[in-house]
PDB file of C-alpha atoms in Angstrom:
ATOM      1  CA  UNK A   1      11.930 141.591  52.966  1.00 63.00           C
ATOM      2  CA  UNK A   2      15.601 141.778  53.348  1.00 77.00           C
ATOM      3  CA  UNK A   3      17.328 140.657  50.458  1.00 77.00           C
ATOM      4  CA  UNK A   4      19.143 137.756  52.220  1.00 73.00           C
ATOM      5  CA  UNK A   5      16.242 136.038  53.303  1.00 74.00           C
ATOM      6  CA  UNK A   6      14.857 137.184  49.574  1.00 70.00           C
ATOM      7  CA  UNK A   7      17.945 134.695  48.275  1.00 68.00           C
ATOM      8  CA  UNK A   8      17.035 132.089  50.832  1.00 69.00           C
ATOM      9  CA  UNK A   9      13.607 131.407  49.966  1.00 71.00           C
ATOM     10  CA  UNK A  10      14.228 131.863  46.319  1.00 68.00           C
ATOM     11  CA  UNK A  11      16.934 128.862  46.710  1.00 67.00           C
ATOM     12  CA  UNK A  12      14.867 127.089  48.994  1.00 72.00           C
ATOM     13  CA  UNK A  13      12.111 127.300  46.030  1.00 73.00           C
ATOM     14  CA  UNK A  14      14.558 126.577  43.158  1.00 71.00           C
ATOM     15  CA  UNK A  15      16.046 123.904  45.135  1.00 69.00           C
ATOM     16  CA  UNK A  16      13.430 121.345  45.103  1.00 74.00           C
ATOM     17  CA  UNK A  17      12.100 122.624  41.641  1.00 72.00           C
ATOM     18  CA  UNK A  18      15.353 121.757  40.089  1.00 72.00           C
ATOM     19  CA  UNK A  19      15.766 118.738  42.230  1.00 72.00           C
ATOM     20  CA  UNK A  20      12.128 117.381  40.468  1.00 72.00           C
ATOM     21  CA  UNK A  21      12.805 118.756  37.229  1.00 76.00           C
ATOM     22  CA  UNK A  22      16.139 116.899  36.884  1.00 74.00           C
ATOM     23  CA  UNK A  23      13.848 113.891  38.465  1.00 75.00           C
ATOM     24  CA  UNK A  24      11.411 114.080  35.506  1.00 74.00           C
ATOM     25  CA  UNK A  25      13.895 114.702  32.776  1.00 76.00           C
ATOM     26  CA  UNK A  26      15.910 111.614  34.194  1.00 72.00           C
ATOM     27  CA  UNK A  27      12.186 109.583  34.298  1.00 76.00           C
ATOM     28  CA  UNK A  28      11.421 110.881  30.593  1.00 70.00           C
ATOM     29  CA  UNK A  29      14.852 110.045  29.198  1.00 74.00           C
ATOM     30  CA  UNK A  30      14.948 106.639  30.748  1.00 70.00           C
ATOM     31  CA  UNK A  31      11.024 106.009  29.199  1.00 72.00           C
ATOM     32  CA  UNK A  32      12.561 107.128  26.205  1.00 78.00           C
ATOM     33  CA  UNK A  33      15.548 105.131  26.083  1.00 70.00           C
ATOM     34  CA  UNK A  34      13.270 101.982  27.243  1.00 74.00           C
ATOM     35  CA  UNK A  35      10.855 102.815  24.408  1.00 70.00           C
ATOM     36  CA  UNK A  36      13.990 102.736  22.017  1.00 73.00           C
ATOM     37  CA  UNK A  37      15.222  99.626  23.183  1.00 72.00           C
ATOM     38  CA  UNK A  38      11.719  97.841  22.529  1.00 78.00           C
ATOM     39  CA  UNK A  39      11.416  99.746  19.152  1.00 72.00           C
ATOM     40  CA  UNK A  40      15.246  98.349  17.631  1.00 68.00           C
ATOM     41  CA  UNK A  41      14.216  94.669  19.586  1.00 73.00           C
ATOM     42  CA  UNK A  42      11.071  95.019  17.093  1.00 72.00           C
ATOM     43  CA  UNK A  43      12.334  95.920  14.299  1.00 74.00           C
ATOM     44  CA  UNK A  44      14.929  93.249  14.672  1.00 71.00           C
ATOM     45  CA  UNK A  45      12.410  90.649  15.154  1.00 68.00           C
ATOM     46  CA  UNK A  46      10.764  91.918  12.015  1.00 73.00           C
ATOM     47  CA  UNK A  47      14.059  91.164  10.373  1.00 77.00           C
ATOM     48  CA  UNK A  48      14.373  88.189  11.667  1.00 75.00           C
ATOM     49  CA  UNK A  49      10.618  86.667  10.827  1.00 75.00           C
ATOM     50  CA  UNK A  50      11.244  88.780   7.147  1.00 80.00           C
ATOM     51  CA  UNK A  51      14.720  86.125   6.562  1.00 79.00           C
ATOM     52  CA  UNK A  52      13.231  83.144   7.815  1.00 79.00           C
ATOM     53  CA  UNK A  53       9.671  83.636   5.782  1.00 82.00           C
ATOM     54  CA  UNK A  54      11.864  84.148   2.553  1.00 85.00           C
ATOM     55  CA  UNK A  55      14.084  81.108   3.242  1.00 84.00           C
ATOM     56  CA  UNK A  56      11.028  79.161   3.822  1.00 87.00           C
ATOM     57  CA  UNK A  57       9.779  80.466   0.428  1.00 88.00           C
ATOM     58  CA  UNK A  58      12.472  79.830  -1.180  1.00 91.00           C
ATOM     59  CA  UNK A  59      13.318  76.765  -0.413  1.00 89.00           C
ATOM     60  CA  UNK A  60       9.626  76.085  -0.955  1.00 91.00           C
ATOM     61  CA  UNK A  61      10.110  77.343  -4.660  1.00 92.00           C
ATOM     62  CA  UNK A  62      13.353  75.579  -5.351  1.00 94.00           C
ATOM     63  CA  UNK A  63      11.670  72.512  -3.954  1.00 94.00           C
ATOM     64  CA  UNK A  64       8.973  72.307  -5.938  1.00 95.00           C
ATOM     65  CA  UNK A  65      11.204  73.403  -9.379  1.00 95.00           C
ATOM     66  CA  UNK A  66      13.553  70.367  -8.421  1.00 96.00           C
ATOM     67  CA  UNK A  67      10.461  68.064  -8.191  1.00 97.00           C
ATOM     68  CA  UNK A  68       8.951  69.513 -11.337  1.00 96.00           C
ATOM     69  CA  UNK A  69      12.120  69.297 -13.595  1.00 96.00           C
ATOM     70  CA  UNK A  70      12.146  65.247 -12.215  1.00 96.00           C
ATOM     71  CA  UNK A  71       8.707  65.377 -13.711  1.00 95.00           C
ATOM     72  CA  UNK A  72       9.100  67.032 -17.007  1.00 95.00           C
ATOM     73  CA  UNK A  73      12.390  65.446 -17.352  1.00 94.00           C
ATOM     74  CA  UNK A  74      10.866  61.766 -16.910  1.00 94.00           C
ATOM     75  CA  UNK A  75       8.104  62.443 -19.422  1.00 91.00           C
ATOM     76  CA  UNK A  76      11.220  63.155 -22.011  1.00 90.00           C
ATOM     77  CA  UNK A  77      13.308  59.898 -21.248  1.00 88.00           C
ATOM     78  CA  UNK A  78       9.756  58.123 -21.128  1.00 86.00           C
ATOM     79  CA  UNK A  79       8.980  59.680 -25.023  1.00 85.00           C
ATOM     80  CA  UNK A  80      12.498  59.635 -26.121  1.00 83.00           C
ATOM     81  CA  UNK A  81      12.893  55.601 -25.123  1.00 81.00           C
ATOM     82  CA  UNK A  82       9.389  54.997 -27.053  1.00 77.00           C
ATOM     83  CA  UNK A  83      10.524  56.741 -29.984  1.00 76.00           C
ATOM     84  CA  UNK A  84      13.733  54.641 -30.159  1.00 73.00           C
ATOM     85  CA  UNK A  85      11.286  51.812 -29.823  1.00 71.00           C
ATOM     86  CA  UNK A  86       9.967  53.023 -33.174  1.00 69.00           C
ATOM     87  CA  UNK A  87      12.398  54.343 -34.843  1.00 66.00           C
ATOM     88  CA  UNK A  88      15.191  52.114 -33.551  1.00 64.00           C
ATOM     89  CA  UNK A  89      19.080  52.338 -33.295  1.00 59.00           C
ATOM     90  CA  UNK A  90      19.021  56.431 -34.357  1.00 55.00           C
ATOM     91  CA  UNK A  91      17.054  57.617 -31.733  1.00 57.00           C
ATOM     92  CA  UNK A  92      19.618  55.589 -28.810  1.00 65.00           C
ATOM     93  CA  UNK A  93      21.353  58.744 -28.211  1.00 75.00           C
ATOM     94  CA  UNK A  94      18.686  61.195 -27.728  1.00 78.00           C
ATOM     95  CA  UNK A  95      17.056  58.308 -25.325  1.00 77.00           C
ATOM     96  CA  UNK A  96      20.581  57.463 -23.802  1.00 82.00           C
ATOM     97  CA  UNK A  97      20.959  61.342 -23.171  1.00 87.00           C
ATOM     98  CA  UNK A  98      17.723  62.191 -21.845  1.00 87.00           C
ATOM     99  CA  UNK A  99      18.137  59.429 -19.221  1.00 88.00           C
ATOM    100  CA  UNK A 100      21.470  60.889 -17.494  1.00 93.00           C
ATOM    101  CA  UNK A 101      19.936  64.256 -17.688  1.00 94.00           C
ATOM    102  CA  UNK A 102      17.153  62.339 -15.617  1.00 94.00           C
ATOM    103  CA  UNK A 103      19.258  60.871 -13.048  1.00 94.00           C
ATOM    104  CA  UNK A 104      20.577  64.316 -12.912  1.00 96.00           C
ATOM    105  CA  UNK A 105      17.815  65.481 -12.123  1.00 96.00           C
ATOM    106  CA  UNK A 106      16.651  62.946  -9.854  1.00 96.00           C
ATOM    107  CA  UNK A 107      19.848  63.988  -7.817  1.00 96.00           C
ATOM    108  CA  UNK A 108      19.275  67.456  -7.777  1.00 95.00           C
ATOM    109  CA  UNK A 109      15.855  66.632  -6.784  1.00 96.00           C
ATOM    110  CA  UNK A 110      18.027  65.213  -3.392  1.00 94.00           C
ATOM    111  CA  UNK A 111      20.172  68.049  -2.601  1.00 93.00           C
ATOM    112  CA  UNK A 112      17.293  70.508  -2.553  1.00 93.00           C
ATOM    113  CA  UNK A 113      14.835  67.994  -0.094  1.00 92.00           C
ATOM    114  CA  UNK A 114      17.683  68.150   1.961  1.00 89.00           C
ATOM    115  CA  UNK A 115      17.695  72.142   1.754  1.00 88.00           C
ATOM    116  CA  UNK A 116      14.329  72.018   2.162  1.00 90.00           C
ATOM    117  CA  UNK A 117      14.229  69.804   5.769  1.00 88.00           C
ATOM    118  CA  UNK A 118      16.383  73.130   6.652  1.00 86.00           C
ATOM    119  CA  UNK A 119      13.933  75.911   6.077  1.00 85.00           C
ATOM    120  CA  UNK A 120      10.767  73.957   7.195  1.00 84.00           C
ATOM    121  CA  UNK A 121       8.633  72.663   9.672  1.00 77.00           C
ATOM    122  CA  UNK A 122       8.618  68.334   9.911  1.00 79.00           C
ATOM    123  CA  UNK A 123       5.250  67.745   8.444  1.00 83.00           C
ATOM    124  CA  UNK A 124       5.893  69.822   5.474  1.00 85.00           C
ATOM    125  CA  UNK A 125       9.143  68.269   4.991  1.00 88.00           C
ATOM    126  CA  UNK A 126       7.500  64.660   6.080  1.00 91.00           C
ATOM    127  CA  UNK A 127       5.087  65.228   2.757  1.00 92.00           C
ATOM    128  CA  UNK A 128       8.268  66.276   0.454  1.00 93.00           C
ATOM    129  CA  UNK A 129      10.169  63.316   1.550  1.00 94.00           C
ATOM    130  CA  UNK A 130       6.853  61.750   0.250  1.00 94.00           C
ATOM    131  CA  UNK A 131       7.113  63.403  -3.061  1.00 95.00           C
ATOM    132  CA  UNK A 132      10.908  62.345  -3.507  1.00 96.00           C
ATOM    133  CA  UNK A 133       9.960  58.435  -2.711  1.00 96.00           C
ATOM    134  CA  UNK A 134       7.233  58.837  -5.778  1.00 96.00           C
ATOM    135  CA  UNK A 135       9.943  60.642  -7.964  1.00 96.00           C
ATOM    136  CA  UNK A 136      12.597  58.237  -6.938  1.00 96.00           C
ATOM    137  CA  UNK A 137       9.829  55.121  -7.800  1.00 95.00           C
ATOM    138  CA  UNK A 138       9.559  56.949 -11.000  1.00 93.00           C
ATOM    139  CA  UNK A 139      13.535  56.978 -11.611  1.00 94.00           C
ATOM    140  CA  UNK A 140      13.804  53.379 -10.737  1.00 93.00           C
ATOM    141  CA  UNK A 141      10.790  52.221 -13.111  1.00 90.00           C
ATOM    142  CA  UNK A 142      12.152  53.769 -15.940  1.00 89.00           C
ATOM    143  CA  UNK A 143      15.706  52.164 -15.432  1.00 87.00           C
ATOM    144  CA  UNK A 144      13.433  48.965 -15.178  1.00 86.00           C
ATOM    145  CA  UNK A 145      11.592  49.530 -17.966  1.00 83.00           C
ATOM    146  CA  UNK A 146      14.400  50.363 -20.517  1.00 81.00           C
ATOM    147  CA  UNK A 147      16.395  47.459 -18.936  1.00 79.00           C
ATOM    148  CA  UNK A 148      12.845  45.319 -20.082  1.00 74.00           C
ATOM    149  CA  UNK A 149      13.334  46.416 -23.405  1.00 68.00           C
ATOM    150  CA  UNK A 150      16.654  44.404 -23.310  1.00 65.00           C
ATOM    151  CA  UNK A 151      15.256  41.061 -25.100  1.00 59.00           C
ATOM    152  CA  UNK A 152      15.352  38.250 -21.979  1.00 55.00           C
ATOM    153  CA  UNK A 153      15.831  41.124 -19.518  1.00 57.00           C
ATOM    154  CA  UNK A 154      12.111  41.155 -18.283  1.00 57.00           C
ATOM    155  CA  UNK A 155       8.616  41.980 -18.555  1.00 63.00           C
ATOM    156  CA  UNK A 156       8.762  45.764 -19.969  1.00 69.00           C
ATOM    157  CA  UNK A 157       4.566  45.696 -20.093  1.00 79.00           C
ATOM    158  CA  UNK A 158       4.729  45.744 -16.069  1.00 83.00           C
ATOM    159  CA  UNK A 159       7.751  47.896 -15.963  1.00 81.00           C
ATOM    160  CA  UNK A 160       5.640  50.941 -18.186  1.00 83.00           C
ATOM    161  CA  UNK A 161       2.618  50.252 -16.204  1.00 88.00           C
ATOM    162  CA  UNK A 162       4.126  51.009 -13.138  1.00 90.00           C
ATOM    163  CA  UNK A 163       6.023  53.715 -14.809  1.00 89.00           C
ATOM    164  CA  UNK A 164       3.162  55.336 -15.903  1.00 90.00           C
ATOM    165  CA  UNK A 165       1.572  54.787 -12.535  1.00 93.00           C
ATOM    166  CA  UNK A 166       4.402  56.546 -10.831  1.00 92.00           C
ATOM    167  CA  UNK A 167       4.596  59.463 -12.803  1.00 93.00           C
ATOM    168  CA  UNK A 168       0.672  60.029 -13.247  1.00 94.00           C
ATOM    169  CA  UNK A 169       1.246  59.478  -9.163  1.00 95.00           C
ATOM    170  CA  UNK A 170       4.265  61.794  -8.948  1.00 95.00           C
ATOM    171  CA  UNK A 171       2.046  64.972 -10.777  1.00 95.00           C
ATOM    172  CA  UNK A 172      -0.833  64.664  -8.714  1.00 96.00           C
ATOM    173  CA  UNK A 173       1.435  64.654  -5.415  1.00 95.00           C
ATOM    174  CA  UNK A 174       3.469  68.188  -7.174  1.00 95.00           C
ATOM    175  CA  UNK A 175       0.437  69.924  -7.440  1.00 95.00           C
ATOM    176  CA  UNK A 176      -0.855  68.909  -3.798  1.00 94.00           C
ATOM    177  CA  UNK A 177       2.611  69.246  -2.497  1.00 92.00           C
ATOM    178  CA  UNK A 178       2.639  72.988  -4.216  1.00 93.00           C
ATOM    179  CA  UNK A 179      -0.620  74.169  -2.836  1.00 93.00           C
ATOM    180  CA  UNK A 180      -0.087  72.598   1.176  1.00 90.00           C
ATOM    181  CA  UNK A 181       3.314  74.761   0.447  1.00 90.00           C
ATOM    182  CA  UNK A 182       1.385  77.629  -0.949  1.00 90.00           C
ATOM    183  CA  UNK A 183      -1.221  77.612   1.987  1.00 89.00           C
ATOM    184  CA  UNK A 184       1.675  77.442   4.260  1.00 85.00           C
ATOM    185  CA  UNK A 185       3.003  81.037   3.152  1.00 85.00           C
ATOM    186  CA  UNK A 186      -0.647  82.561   3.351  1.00 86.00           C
ATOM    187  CA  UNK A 187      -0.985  81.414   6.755  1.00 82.00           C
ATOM    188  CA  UNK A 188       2.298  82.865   8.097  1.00 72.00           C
ATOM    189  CA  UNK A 189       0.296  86.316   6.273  1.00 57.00           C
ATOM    190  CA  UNK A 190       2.144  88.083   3.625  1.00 54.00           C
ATOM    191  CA  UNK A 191       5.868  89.298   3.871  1.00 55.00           C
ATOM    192  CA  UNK A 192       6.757  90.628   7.277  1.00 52.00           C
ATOM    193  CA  UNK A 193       7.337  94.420   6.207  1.00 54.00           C
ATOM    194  CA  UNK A 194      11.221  94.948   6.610  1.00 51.00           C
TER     195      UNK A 194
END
């Protein structure tokens, strides 16, 4: 064969060869590009569900520390107002005191249901709202109650019954609000891996 028509053919065989070679290296980079694309799209939705499961948690946790400290916080004024019952005038301050840090509380106990009603779904927040009327009863019934002990104010029998009803009331709804919240976070699964 003359070495021409050698050159010819040769070309006319590399030709097309490189023509589908460049073809399938185009077709595998663009797969590869593609499967890159869907791998960072994953991994930021993975971020994404990772954030929002730990803001739910969170404000889950500083939820239910808000409502406790209400709790714990009411049983203190409650004992601390009895004692000065007893004991009289010396015990006013410690009673006096452990009422504002109550109201404090109680407001706290606001800010963080409205935190909350951010990082959760309605019913969840539906059944804290709940939890905050009980808390708030709870408040109220102990301003009653100590306002009662006021001689002509009122009847401060029915103002510690319902006090006592309130805040037997409010730690039964904690520990039901605390495991709905808990099998709320189980259900979503554990952490979305980061």
């Amino acid at each position: 064969m003359d070495e021409g028509i050698a050159a010819v053919v040769a070309a006319s065989i590399g030709v097309p060869g490189a023509l589908v070679g460049a073809f399938l290296g185009y077709r595998a980079g663009l797969a590869q590009a593609k499967a890159t694309l869907k791998g960072v799209e994953l991994q930021l939705a993975g971020e994404r569900d990772f954030a929002l499961w730990t803001g739910k948690r969170d404000a889950y946790s500083t939820f239910l520390a808000a409502v406790e400290d209400v709790s714990i916080a009411l049983d203190r004024a409650r004992s601390l107002a009895g004692l000065y019952l007893e004991a009289g005038i010396g015990a006013g301050r410690a009673a006096t005191a452990a009422g504002q840090e109550l109201r404090q509380k109680h407001k706290d106990l606001l800010f963080r249901q409205s935190a909350l009603r951010l990082s959760v779904d309605g019913s969840r927040a539906d059944d804290a709202e709940a939890l905050v009327k009980i808390a708030s009863a709870g408040v109220q019934d102990f301003e009653d109650w100590t306002d009662a002990l006021n001689p002509h104010r009122g009847d401060d029998d029915a103002a510690f019954t319902r006090l006592r009803e309130n805040t037997r009331r409010l730690k039964e709804g904690i520990v039901d609000w605390a495991a709905n919240a808990r099998s709320d976070l189980v259900a979503g699964g554990t952490p979305p891996q980061r």
